[in-house]
Coordinates of C-alpha atoms and ligand atoms in Angstrom, one line a residue:
X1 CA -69.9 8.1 -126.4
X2 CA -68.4 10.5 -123.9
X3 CA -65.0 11.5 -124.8
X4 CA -62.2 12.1 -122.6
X5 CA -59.7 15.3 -123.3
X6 CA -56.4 16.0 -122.2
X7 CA -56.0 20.0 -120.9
X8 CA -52.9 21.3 -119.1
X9 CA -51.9 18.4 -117.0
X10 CA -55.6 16.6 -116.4
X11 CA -57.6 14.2 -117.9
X12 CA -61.4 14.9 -118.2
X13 CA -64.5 14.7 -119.7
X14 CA -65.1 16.7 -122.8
X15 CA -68.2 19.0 -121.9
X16 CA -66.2 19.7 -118.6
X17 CA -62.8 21.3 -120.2
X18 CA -62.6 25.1 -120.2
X19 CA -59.9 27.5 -121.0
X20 CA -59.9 31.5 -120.0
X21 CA -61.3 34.1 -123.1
X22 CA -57.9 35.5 -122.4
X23 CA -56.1 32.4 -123.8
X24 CA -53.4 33.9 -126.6
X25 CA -55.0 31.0 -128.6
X26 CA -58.9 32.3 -128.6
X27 CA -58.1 35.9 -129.1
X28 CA -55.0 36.0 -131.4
X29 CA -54.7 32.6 -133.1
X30 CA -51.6 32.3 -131.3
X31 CA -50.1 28.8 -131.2
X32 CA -49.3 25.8 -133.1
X33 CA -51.6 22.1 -133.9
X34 CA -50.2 19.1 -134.8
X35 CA -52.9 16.2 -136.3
X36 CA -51.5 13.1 -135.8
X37 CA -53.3 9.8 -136.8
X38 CA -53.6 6.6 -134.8
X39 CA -53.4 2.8 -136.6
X40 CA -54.3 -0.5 -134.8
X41 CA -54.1 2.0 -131.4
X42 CA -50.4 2.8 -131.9
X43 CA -49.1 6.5 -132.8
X44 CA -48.1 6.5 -136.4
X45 CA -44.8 8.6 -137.5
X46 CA -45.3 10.6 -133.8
X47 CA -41.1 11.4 -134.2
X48 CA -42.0 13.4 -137.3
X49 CA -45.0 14.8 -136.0
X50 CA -42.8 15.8 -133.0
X51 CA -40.2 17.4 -135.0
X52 CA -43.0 19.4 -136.6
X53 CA -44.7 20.7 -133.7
X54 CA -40.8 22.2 -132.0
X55 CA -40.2 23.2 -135.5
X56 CA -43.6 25.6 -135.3
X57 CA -43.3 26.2 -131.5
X58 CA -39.5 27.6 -132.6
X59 CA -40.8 29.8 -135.6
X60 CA -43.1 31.5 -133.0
X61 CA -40.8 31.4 -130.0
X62 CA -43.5 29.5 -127.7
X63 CA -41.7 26.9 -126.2
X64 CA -42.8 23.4 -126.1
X65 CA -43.8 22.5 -122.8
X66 CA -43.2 18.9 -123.0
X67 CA -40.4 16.6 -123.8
X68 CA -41.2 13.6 -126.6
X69 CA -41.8 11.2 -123.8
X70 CA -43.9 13.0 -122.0
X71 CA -45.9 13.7 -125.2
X72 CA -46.2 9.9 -125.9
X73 CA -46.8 8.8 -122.7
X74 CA -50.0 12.1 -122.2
X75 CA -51.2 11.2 -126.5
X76 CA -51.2 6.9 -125.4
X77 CA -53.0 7.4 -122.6
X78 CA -55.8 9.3 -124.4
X79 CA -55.8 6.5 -127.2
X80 CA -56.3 3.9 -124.0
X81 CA -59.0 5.8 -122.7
X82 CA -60.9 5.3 -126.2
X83 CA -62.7 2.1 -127.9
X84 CA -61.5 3.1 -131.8
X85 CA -58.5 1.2 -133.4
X86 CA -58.0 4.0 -135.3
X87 CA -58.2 7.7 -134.9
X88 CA -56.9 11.1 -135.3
X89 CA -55.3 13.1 -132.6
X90 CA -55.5 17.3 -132.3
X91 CA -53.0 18.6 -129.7
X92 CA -52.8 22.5 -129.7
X93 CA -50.0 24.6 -128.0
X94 CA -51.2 27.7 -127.4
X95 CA -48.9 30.9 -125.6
X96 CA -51.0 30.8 -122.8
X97 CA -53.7 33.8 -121.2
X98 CA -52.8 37.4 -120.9
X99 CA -55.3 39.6 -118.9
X100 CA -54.2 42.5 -121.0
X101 CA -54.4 42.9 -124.8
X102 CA -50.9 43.3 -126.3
X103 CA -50.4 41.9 -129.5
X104 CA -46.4 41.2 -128.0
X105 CA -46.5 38.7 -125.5
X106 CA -46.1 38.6 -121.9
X107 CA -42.9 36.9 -120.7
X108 CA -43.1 33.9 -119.3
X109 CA -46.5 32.8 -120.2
X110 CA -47.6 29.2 -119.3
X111 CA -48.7 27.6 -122.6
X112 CA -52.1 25.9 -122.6
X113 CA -51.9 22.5 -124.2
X114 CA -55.1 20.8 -125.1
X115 CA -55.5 17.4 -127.1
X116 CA -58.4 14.8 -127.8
X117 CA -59.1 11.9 -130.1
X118 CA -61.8 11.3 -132.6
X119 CA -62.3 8.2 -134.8
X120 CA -60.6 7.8 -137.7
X121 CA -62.8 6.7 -140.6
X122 CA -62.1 4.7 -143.6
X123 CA -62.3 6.4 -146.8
X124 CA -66.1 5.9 -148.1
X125 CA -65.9 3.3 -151.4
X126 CA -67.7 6.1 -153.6
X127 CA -64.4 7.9 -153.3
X128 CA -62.5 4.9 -153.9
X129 CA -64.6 4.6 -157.3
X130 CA -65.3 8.0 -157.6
X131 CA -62.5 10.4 -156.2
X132 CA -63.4 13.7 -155.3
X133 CA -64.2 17.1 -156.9
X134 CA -61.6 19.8 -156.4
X135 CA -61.6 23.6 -158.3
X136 CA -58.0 26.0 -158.6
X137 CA -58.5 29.0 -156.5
X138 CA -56.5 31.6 -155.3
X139 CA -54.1 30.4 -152.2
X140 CA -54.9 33.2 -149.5
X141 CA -52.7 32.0 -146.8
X142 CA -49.5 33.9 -145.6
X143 CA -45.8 33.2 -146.2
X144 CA -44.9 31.2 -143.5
X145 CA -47.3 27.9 -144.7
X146 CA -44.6 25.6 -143.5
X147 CA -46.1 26.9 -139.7
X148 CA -49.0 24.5 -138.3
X149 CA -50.7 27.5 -137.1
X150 CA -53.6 27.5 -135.3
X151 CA -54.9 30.5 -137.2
X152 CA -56.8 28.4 -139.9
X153 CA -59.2 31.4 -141.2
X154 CA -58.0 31.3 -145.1
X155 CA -58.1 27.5 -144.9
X156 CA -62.0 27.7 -143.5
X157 CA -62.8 30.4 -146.0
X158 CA -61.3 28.5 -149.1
X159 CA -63.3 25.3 -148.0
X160 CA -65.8 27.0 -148.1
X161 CA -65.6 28.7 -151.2
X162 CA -64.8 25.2 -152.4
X163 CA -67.8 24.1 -151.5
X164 CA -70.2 26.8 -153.3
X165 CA -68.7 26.0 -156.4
X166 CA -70.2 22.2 -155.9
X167 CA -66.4 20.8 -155.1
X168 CA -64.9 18.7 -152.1
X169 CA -62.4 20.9 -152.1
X170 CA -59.6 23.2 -153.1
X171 CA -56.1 23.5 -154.8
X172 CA -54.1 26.7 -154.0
X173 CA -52.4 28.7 -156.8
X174 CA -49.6 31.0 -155.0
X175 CA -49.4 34.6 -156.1
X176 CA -46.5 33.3 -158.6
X177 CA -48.9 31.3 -160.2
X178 CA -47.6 27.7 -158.6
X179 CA -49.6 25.5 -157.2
X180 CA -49.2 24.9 -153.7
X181 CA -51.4 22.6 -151.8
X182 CA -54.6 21.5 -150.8
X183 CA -56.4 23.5 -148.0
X184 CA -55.4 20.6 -145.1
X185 CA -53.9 18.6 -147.4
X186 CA -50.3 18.5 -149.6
X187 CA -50.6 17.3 -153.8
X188 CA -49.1 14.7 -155.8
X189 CA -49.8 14.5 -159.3
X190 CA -48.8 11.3 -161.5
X191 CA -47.5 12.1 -165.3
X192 CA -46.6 8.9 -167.2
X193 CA -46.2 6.8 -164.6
X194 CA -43.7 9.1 -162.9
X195 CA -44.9 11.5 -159.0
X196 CA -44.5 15.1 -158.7
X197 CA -45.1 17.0 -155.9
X198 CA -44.2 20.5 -155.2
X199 CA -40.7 21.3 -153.1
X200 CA -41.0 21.7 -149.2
X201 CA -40.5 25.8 -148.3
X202 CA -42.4 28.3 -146.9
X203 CA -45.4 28.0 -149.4
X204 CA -46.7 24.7 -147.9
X205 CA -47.2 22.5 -144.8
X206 CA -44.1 20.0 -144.8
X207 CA -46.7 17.2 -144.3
X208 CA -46.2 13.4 -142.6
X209 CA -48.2 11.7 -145.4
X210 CA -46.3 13.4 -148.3
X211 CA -43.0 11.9 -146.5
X212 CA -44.4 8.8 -146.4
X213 CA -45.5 8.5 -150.1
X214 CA -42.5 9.9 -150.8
X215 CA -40.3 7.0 -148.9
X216 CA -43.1 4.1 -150.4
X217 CA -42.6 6.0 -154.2
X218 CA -38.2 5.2 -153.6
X219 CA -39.4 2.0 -152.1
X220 CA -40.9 0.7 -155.0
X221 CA -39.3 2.1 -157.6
X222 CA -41.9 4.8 -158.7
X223 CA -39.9 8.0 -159.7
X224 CA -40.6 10.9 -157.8
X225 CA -39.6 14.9 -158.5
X226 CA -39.5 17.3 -155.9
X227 CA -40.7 20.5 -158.4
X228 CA -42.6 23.2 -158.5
X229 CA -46.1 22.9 -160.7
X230 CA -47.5 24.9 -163.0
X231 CA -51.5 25.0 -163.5
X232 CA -50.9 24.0 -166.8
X233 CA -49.3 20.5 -165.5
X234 CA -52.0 20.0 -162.7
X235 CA -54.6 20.1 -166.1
X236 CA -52.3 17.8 -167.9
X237 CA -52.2 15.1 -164.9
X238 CA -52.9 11.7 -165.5
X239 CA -53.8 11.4 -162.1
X240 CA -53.8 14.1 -159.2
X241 CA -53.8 13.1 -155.4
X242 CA -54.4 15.6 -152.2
X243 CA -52.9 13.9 -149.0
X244 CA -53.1 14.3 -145.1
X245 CA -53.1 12.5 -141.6
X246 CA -57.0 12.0 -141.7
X247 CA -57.2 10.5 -145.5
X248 CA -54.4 9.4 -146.7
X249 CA -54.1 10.1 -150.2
X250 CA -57.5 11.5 -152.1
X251 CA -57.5 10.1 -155.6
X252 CA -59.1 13.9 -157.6
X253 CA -61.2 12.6 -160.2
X254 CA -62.4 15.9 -161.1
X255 CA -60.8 19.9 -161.5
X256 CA -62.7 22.6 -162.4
X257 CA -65.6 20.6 -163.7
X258 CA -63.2 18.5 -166.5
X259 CA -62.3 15.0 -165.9
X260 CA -58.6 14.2 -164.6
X261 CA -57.1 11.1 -166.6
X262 CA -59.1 8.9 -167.1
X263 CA -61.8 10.1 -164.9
X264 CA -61.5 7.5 -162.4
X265 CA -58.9 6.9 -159.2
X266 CA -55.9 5.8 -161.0
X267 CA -53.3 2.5 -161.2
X268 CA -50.6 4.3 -159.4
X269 CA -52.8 5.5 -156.6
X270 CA -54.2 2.4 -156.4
X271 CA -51.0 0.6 -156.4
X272 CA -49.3 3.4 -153.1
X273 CA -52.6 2.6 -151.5
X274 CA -52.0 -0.8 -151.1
X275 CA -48.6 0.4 -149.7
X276 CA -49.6 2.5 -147.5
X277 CA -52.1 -0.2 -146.0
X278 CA -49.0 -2.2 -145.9
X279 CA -46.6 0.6 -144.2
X280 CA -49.4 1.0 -141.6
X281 CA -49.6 -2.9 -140.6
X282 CA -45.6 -3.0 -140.2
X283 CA -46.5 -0.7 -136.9
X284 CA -48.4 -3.0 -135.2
X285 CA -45.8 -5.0 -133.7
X286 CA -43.2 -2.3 -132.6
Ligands
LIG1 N1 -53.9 19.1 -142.0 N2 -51.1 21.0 -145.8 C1 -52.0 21.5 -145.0 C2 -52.4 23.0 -145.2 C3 -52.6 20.8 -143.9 O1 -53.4 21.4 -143.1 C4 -52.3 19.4 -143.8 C5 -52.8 18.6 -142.7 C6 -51.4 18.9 -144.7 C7 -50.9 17.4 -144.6 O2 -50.1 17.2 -143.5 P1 -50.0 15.7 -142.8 O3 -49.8 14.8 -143.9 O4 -48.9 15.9 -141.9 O5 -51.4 15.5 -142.1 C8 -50.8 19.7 -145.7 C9 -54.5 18.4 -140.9 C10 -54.9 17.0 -141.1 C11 -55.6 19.3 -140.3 O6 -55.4 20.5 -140.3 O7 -56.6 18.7 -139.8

């Protein structure tokens, strides 16, 4: 189907939306995303995925160009113009186009913001048996994870080496031998019953979904521990989770070609899936 984008002000049709080379965003990476999904045609969490995107536009002193309402009211009207119940939103901030090449930015540059909408598919029932295949490798990224940046190049080259070594994906160990996160995803991991996932700061993205989970866990009485994890507890998990706007939460069934648990998606997971279904059905009528 033709899809219809949103690009500085206008709505129009995706093959016809075109930004200058010089946009900050093309040459430098310069600007900030936000991924938000989209349940039963209603925006889901948008006030934290708001606070998000001024908390990134701040770190890199672009400022945002819109207010929250004028955000809802651009992001529902490119939901409207689309069949899907559910689907996932990209908006992009970028600092705007410079004609000369200065890696410090011009003042008063108009920001170029850009968003569309794709479907958003249900997780495939062979990973709800199965889960997925992840390895441990090295987490590339900068120091300032906590910063939806645009500038995804560590992320693509980690999926990638993901990928040659016959996994799905990824989970980042930090220089100080933590673990961090997935490549476009945060981790959970489940030890007797009880949820860990490593402490919001610089070394991840402070992610929706992981809030969420986190608010269902205290919900329902599942203990959960902000603190920091050690390779050695991600290969003693009884189960281990990668979560994000697009998915969910993954149930990983495999790490570094060895079995996690029991092999298979775990009770827990199963049981916060349920909840989450729930949590997402409780936004249909507001
Ligand atoms: N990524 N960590 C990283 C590095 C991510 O890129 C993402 C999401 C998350 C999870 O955040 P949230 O729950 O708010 O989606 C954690 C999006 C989906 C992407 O880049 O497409």
């Amino acid at each position: 189907m033709k899809q219809t984008v949103y690009l500085n002000g206008l709505f129009c049709p995706m093959e016809q939306a075109s930004i200058s080379p010089q946009d900050r965003g093309f040459l430098f990476g310069d600007g900030i995303y936000e991924v938000i999904p989209v349940f039963n045609r209603k925006l889901f969490k948008f006030d934290a995925h708001f606070d998000r995107l001024n908390n990134g536009l701040d770190a890199v002193s672009i400022r945002n160009p819109h207010t929250a309402e004028e955000w809802k009211s651009l992001l529902n009207q490119l939901i409207e113009r689309h069949p899907w119940d559910n689907q996932f939103i990209y908006l992009q901030v970028s600092r705007g186009v410079q004609m000369i090449r200065d890696h410090m930015p011009a003042d008063n540059l108009t920001p170029t913001v850009y968003a569309y909408t794709n479907p958003l598919k249900p997780v495939s029932d062979k990973i709800i048996q199965q889960g997925i295949k992840v390895v441990t490798l090295e987490d590339i990224r900068w120091l300032r994870c906590d910063v939806k940046a645009i500038t995804l190049l560590p992320n693509v080259m980690m999926k990638i080496a993901a990928k040659n070594q016959g996994a799905d994906d990824a989970i980042l160990v930090g220089r100080d031998g933590l673990i961090s996160e997935g490549t476009a995803s945060n981790l959970f991991i489940v030890k007797q019953g009880e949820l860990f996932t490593p402490p919001t700061s610089h070394k991840i993205l402070p992610g929706i979904t992981r809030l969420v989970i986190e608010n269902i866990a205290r919900q329902h009485n599942i203990t959960i521990h902000d603190q920091e994890l050690s390779q050695n507890d991600l290969e003693q998990a009884d189960e281990i989770w990668l979560t994000s706007s697009t998915k969910d939460a993954l149930p990983v069934c495999t790490l570094n070609d060895k079995p996690v648990g029991s092999g298979k998606p775990g009770p827990i997971w199963l049981k916060v899936k349920d909840y989450f279904e729930t949590t997402k059905l409780a936004i249909i009528d507001k």
